[in-house]
Amino acid sequence: QVQLVESGGGLVQPGGSLRLSCTASTRIFASTVMAWYRQAPGKQREMVARQYSTTAPYYLDSVKGRFTISRDNAKRTAYLSMNDLKPEDTGVYYCNLGFQGANYWGQGTQVTVSS
C-alpha cells in the first residue's frame, strides 16, 4: 500500500505564495505519474496539474503561469509551487500518485487565500 503525506498548506494573502509537498512511501516513485487536485467548498474536485516523467506537464488553464509542478525522485517527493495566489485558489489540495492503473491519494492540505 502506497502512502502519501502532504504538507505546506496554510493561510496566505492574495498575491502570496505557497509550496505544497507530497512524499510517497513507494520505491517505484520515479516511474509514477504525479498530480495535484483541489476541491473548493461545494465544488467538485478538479485536477490542477499533472506530471509524467517524460512529457510536458499539464496545468489547469486558470493556474497556468502561476503554478509549477515538480518532483525530486531521490526524495520521493512531488511539489506544487503556487505564486500570485487568488481567493479562487482556496480549497483542499490533494496529491495523487498513479501507477499501472492504481491511484493513491494524500490526506489533503488546506489552502486559504484571503485578506
C-alpha positions as a printed NumPy array, in Angstrom:
array([[  0.   ,   0.   ,   0.   ],
       [  1.371,   3.384,  -1.045],
       [  1.125,   6.204,   1.448],
       [  1.326,   9.871,   0.518],
       [  1.995,  12.548,   3.116],
       [  1.271,  16.149,   2.231],
       [  2.433,  19.365,   3.808],
       [  2.719,  23.056,   3.075],
       [ -0.809,  24.402,   3.108],
       [ -1.926,  27.419,   5.083],
       [ -3.43 ,  30.878,   5.043],
       [ -1.955,  33.401,   2.633],
       [ -2.952,  36.814,   1.36 ],
       [ -3.88 ,  37.366,  -2.281],
       [ -0.72 ,  37.64 ,  -4.353],
       [  1.205,  35.434,  -1.953],
       [  2.955,  32.117,  -2.495],
       [  2.941,  28.633,  -1.056],
       [  4.709,  25.389,  -1.881],
       [  2.995,  22.092,  -1.253],
       [  4.938,  18.86 ,  -0.797],
       [  3.855,  15.259,  -1.178],
       [  6.174,  12.469,  -0.067],
       [  5.493,   8.909,  -1.165],
       [  6.384,   5.66 ,   0.563],
       [  6.938,   3.711,  -2.649],
       [ 10.327,   2.791,  -4.143],
       [  8.915,   2.99 ,  -7.667],
       [  8.216,   6.722,  -7.293],
       [ 10.321,   7.607, -10.343],
       [  8.001,   5.517, -12.555],
       [  4.765,   7.075, -11.348],
       [  2.505,   9.839, -12.599],
       [  2.056,  12.595, -10.033],
       [ -0.83 ,  15.017,  -9.994],
       [ -2.34 ,  17.666,  -7.781],
       [ -6.073,  18.172,  -7.376],
       [ -8.09 ,  20.656,  -5.4  ],
       [-11.605,  20.812,  -4.064],
       [-13.307,  24.06 ,  -3.141],
       [-16.329,  24.083,  -0.807],
       [-19.428,  22.975,  -2.681],
       [-17.481,  22.131,  -5.846],
       [-16.161,  19.003,  -7.477],
       [-12.551,  18.003,  -7.182],
       [-10.537,  19.219, -10.179],
       [ -7.083,  18.439, -11.489],
       [ -4.718,  21.369, -11.127],
       [ -1.506,  19.896, -12.519],
       [ -0.126,  16.549, -13.622],
       [  3.365,  15.417, -14.469],
       [  4.513,  12.324, -16.287],
       [  8.196,  11.505, -16.206],
       [  8.841,  12.137, -19.911],
       [  6.292,  14.646, -21.179],
       [  5.461,  18.279, -20.566],
       [  3.262,  18.841, -17.517],
       [ -0.446,  19.615, -17.739],
       [ -1.946,  22.634, -15.995],
       [ -5.494,  23.779, -15.448],
       [ -5.967,  26.928, -17.537],
       [ -6.682,  29.122, -14.53 ],
       [ -3.32 ,  28.305, -12.908],
       [ -1.056,  28.42 , -15.961],
       [  1.862,  30.753, -15.401],
       [  1.282,  30.795, -11.642],
       [  1.635,  27.157, -10.518],
       [  4.523,  24.791, -11.171],
       [  4.545,  21.048, -10.578],
       [  7.9  ,  19.395,  -9.982],
       [  9.378,  16.291,  -8.421],
       [ 12.53 ,  15.041,  -6.752],
       [ 12.713,  11.314,  -7.403],
       [ 15.593,  10.82 ,  -4.972],
       [ 13.416,  12.227,  -2.184],
       [ 10.248,  10.53 ,  -3.498],
       [  8.59 ,  13.915,  -3.283],
       [  6.379,  15.941,  -5.577],
       [  5.868,  19.662,  -5.235],
       [  3.33 ,  22.248,  -6.268],
       [  4.698,  25.777,  -6.199],
       [  1.922,  28.342,  -6.219],
       [  2.537,  32.021,  -6.891],
       [  0.236,  35.025,  -7.229],
       [ -2.448,  33.176,  -5.324],
       [ -6.033,  34.309,  -5.712],
       [ -9.069,  33.818,  -3.455],
       [-10.479,  31.394,  -6.022],
       [ -7.477,  29.12 ,  -5.401],
       [ -8.855,  28.378,  -1.94 ],
       [ -9.592,  24.722,  -1.28 ],
       [ -8.234,  21.429,  -0.068],
       [ -5.332,  20.287,  -2.2  ],
       [ -4.658,  16.586,  -2.725],
       [ -1.714,  14.881,  -4.329],
       [ -2.362,  11.803,  -6.424],
       [  0.025,   9.05 ,  -7.478],
       [ -0.803,   6.861, -10.445],
       [  0.956,   3.63 , -11.37 ],
       [ -0.21 ,   0.773, -13.596],
       [ -3.885,   1.624, -13.233],
       [ -3.84 ,   2.177,  -9.495],
       [ -4.357,   5.553,  -7.866],
       [ -3.389,   6.713,  -4.405],
       [ -4.329,   9.92 ,  -2.587],
       [ -2.761,  12.09 ,   0.021],
       [ -4.732,  13.228,   3.053],
       [ -5.233,  16.724,   1.681],
       [ -3.939,  20.069,   2.862],
       [ -5.987,  23.246,   3.221],
       [ -5.022,  26.326,   1.236],
       [ -6.87 ,  29.514,   2.104],
       [ -6.275,  32.728,   0.168],
       [ -7.808,  35.664,   1.97 ],
       [ -7.007,  39.17 ,   3.099]])
